Short mmCIF file of C-alpha atoms and ligand atoms in Angstrom, two decimals:
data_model
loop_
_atom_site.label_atom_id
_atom_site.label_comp_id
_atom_site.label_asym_id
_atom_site.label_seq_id
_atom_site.Cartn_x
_atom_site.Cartn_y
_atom_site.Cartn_z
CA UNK W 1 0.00 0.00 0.00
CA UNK W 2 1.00 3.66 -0.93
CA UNK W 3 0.89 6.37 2.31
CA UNK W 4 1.07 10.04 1.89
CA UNK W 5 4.49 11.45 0.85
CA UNK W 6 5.98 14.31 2.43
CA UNK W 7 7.30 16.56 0.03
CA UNK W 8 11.11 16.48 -0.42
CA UNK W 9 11.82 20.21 1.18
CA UNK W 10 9.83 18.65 4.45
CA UNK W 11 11.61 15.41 4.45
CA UNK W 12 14.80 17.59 4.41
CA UNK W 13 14.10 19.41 7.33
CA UNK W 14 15.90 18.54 10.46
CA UNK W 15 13.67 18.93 13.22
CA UNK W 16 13.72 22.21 15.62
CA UNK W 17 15.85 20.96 19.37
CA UNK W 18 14.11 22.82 22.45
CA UNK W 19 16.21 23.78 25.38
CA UNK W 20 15.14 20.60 28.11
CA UNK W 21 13.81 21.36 31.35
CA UNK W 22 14.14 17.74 32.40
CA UNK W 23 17.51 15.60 33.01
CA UNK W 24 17.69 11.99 31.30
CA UNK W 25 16.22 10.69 34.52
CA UNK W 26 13.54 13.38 34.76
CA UNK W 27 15.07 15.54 37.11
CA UNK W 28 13.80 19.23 37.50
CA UNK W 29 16.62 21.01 37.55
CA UNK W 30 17.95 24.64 36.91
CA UNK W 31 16.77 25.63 33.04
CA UNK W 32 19.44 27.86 31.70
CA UNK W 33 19.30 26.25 28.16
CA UNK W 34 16.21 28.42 26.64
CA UNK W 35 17.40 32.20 27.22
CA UNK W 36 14.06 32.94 29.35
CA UNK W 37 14.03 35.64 32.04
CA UNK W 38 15.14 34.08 34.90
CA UNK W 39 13.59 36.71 36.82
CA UNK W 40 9.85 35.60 36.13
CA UNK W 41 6.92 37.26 34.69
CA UNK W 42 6.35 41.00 35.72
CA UNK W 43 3.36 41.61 38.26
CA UNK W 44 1.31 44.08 35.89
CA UNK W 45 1.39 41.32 32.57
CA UNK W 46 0.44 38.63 35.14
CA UNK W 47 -2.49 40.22 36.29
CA UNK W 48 -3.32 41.49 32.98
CA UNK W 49 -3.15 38.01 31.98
CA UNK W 50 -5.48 36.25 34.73
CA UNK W 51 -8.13 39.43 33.22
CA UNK W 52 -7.93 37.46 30.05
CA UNK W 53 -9.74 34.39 31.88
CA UNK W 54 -13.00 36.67 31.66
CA UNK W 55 -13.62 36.33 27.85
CA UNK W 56 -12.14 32.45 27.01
CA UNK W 57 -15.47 31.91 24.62
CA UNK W 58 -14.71 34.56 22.12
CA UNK W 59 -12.12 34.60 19.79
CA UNK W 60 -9.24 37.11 20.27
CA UNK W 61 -9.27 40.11 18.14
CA UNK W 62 -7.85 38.54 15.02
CA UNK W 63 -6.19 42.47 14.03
CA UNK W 64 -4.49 42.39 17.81
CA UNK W 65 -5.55 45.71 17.38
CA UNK W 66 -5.23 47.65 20.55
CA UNK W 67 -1.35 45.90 21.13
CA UNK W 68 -0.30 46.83 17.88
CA UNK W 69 -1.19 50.86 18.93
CA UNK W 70 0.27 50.00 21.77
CA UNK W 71 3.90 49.18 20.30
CA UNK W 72 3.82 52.04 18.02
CA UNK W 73 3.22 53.89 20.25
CA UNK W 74 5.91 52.61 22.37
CA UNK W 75 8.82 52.15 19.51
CA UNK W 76 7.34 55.29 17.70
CA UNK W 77 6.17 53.45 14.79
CA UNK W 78 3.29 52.92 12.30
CA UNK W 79 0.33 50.57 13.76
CA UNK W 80 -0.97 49.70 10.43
CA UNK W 81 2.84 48.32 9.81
CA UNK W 82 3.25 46.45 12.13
CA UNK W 83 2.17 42.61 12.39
CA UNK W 84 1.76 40.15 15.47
CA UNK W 85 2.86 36.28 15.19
CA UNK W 86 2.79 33.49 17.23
CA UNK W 87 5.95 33.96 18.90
CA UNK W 88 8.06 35.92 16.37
CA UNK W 89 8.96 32.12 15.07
CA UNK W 90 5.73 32.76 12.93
CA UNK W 91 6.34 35.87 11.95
CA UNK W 92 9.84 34.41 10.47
CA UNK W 93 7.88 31.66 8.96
CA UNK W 94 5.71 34.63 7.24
CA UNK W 95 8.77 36.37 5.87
CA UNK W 96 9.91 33.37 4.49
CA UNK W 97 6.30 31.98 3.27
CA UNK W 98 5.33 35.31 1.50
CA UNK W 99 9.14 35.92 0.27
CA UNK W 100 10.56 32.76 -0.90
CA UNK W 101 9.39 29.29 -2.43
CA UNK W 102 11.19 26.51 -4.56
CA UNK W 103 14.55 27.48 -6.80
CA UNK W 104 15.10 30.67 -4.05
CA UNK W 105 17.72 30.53 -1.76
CA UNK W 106 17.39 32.02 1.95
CA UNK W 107 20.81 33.01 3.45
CA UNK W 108 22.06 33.54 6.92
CA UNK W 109 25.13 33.28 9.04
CA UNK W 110 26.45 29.67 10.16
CA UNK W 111 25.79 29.16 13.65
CA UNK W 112 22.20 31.46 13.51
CA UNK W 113 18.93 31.01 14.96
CA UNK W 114 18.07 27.12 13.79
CA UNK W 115 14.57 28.30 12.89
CA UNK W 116 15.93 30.40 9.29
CA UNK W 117 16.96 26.69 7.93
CA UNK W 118 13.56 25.13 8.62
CA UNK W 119 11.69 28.38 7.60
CA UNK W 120 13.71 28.04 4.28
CA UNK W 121 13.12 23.92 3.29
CA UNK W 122 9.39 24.47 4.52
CA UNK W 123 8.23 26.76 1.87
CA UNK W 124 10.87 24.81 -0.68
CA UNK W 125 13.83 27.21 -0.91
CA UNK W 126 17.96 26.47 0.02
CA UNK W 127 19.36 27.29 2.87
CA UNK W 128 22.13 29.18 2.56
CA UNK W 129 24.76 29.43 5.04
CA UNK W 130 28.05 32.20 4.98
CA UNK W 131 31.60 30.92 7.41
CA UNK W 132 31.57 33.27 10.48
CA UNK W 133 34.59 35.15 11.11
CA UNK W 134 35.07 33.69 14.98
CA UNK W 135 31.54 32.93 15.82
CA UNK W 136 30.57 36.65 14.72
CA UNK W 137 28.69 37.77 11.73
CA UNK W 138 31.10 38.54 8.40
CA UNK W 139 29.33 40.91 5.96
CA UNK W 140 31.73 40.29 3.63
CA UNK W 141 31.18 36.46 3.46
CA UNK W 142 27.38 37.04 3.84
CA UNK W 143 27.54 39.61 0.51
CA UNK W 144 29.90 36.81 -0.88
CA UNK W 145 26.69 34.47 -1.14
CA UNK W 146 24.14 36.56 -2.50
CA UNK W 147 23.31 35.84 -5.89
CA UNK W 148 19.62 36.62 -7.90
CA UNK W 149 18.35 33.80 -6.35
CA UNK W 150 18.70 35.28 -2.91
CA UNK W 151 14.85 35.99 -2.10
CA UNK W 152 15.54 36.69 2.00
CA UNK W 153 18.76 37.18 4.20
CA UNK W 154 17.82 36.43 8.33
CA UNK W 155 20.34 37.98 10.35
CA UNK W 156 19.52 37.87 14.42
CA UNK W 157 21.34 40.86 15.78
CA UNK W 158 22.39 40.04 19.18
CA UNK W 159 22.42 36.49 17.72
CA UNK W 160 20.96 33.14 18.78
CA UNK W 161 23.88 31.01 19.87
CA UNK W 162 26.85 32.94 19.69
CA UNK W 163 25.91 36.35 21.19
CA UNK W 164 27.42 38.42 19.06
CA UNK W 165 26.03 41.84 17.99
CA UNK W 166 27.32 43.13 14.54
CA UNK W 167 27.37 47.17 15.01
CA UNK W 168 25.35 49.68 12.96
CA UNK W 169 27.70 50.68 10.66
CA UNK W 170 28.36 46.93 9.60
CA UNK W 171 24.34 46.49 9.43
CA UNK W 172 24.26 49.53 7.01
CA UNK W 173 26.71 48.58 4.93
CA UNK W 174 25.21 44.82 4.44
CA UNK W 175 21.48 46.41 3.83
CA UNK W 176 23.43 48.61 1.25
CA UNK W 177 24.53 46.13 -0.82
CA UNK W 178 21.68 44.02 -0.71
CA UNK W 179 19.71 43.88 -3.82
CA UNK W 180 16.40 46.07 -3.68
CA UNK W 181 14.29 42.66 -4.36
CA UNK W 182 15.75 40.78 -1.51
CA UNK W 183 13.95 40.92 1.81
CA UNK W 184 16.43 41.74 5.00
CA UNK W 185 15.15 40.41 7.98
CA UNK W 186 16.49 41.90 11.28
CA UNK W 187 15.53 39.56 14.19
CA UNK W 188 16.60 41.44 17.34
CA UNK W 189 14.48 38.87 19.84
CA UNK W 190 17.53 40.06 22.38
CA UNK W 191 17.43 43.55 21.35
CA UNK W 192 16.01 44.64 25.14
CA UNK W 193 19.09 43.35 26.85
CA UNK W 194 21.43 46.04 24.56
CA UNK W 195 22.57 49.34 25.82
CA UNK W 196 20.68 51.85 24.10
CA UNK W 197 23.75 52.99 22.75
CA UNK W 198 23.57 49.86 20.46
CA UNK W 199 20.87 50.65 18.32
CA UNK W 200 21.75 48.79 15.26
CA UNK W 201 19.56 50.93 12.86
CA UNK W 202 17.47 48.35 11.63
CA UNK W 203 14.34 50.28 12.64
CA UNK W 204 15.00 53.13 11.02
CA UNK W 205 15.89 51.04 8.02
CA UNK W 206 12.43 49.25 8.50
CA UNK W 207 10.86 52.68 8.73
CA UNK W 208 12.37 53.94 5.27
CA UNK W 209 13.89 51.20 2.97
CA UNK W 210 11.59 49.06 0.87
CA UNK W 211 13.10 45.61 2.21
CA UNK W 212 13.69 45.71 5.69
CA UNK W 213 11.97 43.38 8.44
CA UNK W 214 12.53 44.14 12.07
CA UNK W 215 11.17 41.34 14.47
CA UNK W 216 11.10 41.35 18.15
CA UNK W 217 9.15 39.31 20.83
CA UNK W 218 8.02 38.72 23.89
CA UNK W 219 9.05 35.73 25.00
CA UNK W 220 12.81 36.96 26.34
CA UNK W 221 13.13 40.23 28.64
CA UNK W 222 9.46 40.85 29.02
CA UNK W 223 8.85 37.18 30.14
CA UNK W 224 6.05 35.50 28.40
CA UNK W 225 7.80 32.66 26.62
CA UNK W 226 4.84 30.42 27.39
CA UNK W 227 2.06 33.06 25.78
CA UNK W 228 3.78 33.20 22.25
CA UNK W 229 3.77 36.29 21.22
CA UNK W 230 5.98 37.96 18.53
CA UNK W 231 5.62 41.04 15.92
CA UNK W 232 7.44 42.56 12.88
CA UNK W 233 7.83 45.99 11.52
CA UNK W 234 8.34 46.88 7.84
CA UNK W 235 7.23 48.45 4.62
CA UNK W 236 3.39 47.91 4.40
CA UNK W 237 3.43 45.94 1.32
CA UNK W 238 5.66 43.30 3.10
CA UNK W 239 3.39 43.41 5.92
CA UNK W 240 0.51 43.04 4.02
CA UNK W 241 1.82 40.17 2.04
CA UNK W 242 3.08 38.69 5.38
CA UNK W 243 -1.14 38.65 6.73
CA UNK W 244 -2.19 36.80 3.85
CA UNK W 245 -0.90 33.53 5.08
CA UNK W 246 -0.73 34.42 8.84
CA UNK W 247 -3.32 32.23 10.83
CA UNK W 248 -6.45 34.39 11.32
CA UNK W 249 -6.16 33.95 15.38
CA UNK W 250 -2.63 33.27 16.25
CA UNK W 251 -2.30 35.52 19.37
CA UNK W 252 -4.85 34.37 22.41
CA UNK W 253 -6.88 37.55 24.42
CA UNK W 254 -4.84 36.74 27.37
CA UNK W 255 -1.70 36.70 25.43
CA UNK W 256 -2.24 40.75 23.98
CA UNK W 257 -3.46 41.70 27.34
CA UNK W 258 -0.43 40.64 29.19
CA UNK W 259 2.20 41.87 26.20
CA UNK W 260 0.43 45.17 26.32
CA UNK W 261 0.99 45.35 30.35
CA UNK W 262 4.47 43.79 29.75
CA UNK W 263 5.20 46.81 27.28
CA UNK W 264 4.05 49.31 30.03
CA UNK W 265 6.24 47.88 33.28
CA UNK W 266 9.40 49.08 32.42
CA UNK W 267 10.47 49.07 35.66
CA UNK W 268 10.67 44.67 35.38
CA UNK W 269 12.46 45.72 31.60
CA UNK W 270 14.78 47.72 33.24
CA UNK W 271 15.52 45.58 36.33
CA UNK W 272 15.72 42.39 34.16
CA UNK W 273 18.63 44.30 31.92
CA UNK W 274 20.23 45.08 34.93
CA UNK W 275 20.22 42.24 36.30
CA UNK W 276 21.66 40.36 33.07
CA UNK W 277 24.51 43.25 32.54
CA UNK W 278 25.94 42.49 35.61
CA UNK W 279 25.72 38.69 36.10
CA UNK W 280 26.74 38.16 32.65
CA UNK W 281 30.25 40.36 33.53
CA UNK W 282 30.62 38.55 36.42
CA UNK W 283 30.02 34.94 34.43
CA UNK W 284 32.26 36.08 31.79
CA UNK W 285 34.66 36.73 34.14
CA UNK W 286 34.30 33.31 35.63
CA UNK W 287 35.28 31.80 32.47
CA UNK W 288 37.85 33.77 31.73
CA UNK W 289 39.83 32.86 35.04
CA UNK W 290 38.82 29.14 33.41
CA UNK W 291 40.92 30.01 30.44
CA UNK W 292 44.04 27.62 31.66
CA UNK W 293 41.22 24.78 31.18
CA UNK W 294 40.64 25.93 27.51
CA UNK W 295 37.10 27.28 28.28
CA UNK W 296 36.12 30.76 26.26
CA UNK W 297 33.48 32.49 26.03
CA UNK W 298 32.58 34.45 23.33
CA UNK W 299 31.47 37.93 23.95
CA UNK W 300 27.77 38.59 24.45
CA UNK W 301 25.64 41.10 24.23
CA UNK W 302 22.47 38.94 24.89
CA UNK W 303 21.26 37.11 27.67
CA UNK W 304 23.45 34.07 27.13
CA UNK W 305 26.79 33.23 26.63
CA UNK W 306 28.66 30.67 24.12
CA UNK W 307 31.56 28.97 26.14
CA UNK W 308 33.70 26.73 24.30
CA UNK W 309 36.05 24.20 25.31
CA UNK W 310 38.94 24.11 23.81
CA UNK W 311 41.11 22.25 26.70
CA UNK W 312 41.18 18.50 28.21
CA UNK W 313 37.32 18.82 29.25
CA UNK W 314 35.12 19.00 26.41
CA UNK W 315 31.51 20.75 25.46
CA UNK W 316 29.61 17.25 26.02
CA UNK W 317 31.25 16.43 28.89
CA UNK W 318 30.94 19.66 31.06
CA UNK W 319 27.03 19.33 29.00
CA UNK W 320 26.13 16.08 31.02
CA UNK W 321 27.93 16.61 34.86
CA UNK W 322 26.54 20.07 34.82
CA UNK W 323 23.50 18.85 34.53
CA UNK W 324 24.58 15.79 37.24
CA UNK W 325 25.04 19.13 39.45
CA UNK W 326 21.61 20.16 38.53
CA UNK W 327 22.26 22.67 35.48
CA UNK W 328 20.57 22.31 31.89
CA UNK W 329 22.11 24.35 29.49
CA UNK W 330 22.45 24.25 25.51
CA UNK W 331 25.10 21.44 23.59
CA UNK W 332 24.89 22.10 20.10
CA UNK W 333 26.14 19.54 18.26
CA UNK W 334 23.05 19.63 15.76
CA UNK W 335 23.89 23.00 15.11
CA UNK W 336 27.92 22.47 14.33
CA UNK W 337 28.88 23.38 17.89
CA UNK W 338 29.79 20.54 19.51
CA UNK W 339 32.66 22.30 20.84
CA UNK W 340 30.23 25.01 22.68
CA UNK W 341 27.47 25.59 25.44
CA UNK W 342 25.20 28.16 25.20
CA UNK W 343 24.17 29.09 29.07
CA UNK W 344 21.74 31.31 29.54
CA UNK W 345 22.36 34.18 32.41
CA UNK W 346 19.86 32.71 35.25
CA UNK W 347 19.35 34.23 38.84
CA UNK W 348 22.20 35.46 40.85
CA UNK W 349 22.16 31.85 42.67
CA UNK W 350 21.71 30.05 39.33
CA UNK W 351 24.28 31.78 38.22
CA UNK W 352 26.93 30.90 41.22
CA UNK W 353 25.94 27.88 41.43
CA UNK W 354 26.71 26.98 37.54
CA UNK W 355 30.06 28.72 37.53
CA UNK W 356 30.80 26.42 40.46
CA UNK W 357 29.88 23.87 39.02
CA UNK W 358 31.57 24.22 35.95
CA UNK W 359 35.06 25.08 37.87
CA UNK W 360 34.68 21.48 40.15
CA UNK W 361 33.99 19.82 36.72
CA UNK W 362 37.22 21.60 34.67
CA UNK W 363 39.09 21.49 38.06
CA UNK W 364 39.05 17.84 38.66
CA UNK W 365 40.25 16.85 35.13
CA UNK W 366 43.13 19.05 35.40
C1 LIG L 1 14.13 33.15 21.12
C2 LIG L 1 14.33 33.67 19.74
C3 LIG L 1 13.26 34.09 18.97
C4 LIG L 1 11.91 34.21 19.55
O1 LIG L 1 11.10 33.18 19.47
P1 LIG L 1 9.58 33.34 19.87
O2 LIG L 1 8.91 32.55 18.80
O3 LIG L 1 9.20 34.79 19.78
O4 LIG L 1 9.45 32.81 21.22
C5 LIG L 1 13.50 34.62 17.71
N1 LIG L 1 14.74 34.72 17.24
C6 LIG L 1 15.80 34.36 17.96
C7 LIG L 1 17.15 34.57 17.42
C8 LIG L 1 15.62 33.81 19.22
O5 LIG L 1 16.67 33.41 19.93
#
């Protein structure tokens, strides 16, 4: 008997890894693996979200109306540009699905978010990926791989796993030697966690240029991970391209009630960046005093930070006693890092408790 084929692209795709909350023997242990706020939910957008319980037999407002007014308001922007996903995963998936389809190629940086790849096979187009110049973001090598089949470029700016943040200048000059026809997708999920001084531009290049995506969401700094909620910002015939395939009710009441309250506290904003500038110093720090035991970490300007292991210890090893000491953070190996964690920047006793960790696990094989 015959069964249903999958088509090629979707046979292709290698399945999307979460970051585990569980060890192998269903442990609950510390989750630094998923790059969530490790300081919770703020009070305001959990209140805001219990209000939501009121209304579960209607449908949301399918236009997410009064939360897209409410981050224009916020960013300065156009409401009628700007469109809410699922999590900004959809909204990704939108750029992709409305951008690209089969004999297009999608390009972004090696080591990016894993989503671009699958976005790419699932509407039929090639990944593309350009060599990193030491984990970081090469425009060069990116501009290198453009060619008229190039329909989008993703670039996540801090980016998802090596926490690197390529500078506006750099951003400027890529966008600038983009073809007109190719859509440039800024992701900037960690974009909250930045010092203001590192605006990247993209907005203002979403504001004017003709090709220019900016996505952002909800689920990092402003704590809502489990809500999924996500929105993009560009020219309106990108957005309105982008609606035609988005599901008509992706974003639950609940959901917009809390992001709008979660847009207002920026008290919990502010205290959460605070809070990740200066344990992230002190963890890079850490690892830098582990540099006799060949750990590194990359510099970060997100809310995680790529170590790898370059000495007698390696990535998978420190991967499975950390989380024998009760720590799950991110191997890659799926993603070409097997010689890397990603550890996400958890609460100050998390975040003591891992670097302790990690320095009884290096320190005993040395
Ligand atoms: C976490 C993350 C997202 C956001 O995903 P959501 O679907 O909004 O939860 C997007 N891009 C990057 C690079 C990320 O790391």
């Amino acid at each position: 008997m015959t069964a249903p084929k999958p088509k090629p692209w979707i046979d292709a795709i290698a399945p999307y890894v979460p970051g585990r909350s569980t060890t192998d023997d269903g442990r609950k242990v510390a989750k630094l693996s998923s790059n969530e706020n490790p300081l919770g939910t703020g009070d305001a957008a959990r209140a805001a979200f219990a209000a939501g319980a009121t209304s579960l037999d209607r449908y949301p407002d399918a236009g997410a109306t009064a939360l897209r007014e409410r981050i224009a308001a916020h960013y300065g922007l156009d409401p009628a540009r700007v469109i809410h996903g699922t999590g900004s995963d959809e909204v990704l998936h939108l750029a992709a699905g409305a951008f690209a389809g089969v004999g297009d190629e999608v390009l972004f940086v090696r080591y990016g978010f894993s989503v671009y790849p699958i976005a790419a096979r699932r509407v039929g187009a090639t990944p593309v990926e350009a060599l990193d110049k030491d984990y970081a973001t090469c425009v060069d090598t990116l501009l290198a791989h453009v060619t008229e089949r190039t329909r989008v470029v993703f670039l996540a700016n801090p980016n998802n796993p090596t926490g690197t943040f390529l500078p506006r200048g750099e951003l400027l000059r890529l966008h600038a030697s983009l073809p007109s026809d190719c859509l440039f997708v800024v992701d900037q999920a960690y974009a909250e966690y930045l010092d203001p001084a590192d605006d990247d531009g993209a907005f203002e290049l979403a504001q004017n240029a003709s090709n220019v995506l900016v996505t952002r969401t909800f689920s990092k700094i402003f704590g809502l991970a489990a809500e999924r909620i996500g929105w993009g910002y560009g020219p309106a015939p990108v957005i309105q391209a982008m609606h035609k395939i988005r599901a008509p009710f992706n974003v639950t009441t609940a959901g917009q009630m809390a992001a709008i309250a979660a847009l207002d506290d920026t008290a919990f904003v502010t205290h959460s960046r605070e809070h990740n500038d200066r344990w992230r110093a002190w963890l890079e720090s850490e690892i830098a005093s582990l540099g006799n035991a060949g750990l590194r970490a990359i510099p970060s300007k997100a809310n995680f930070i790529l170590v790898l292991f370059e000495g007698k210890v390696s990535a998978e090893q420190a991967y499975k006693e950390l989380m024998d000491h009760g720590y799950i953070v991110r191997w890659l190996p799926g993603q070409g890092l097997p010689q890397a964690l990603r550890i996400t920047i958890g609460t100050e006793a998390e975040t003591r408790g891992l670097a302790a960790a990690l320095r009884q696990i290096v320190g005993e094989a040395n």
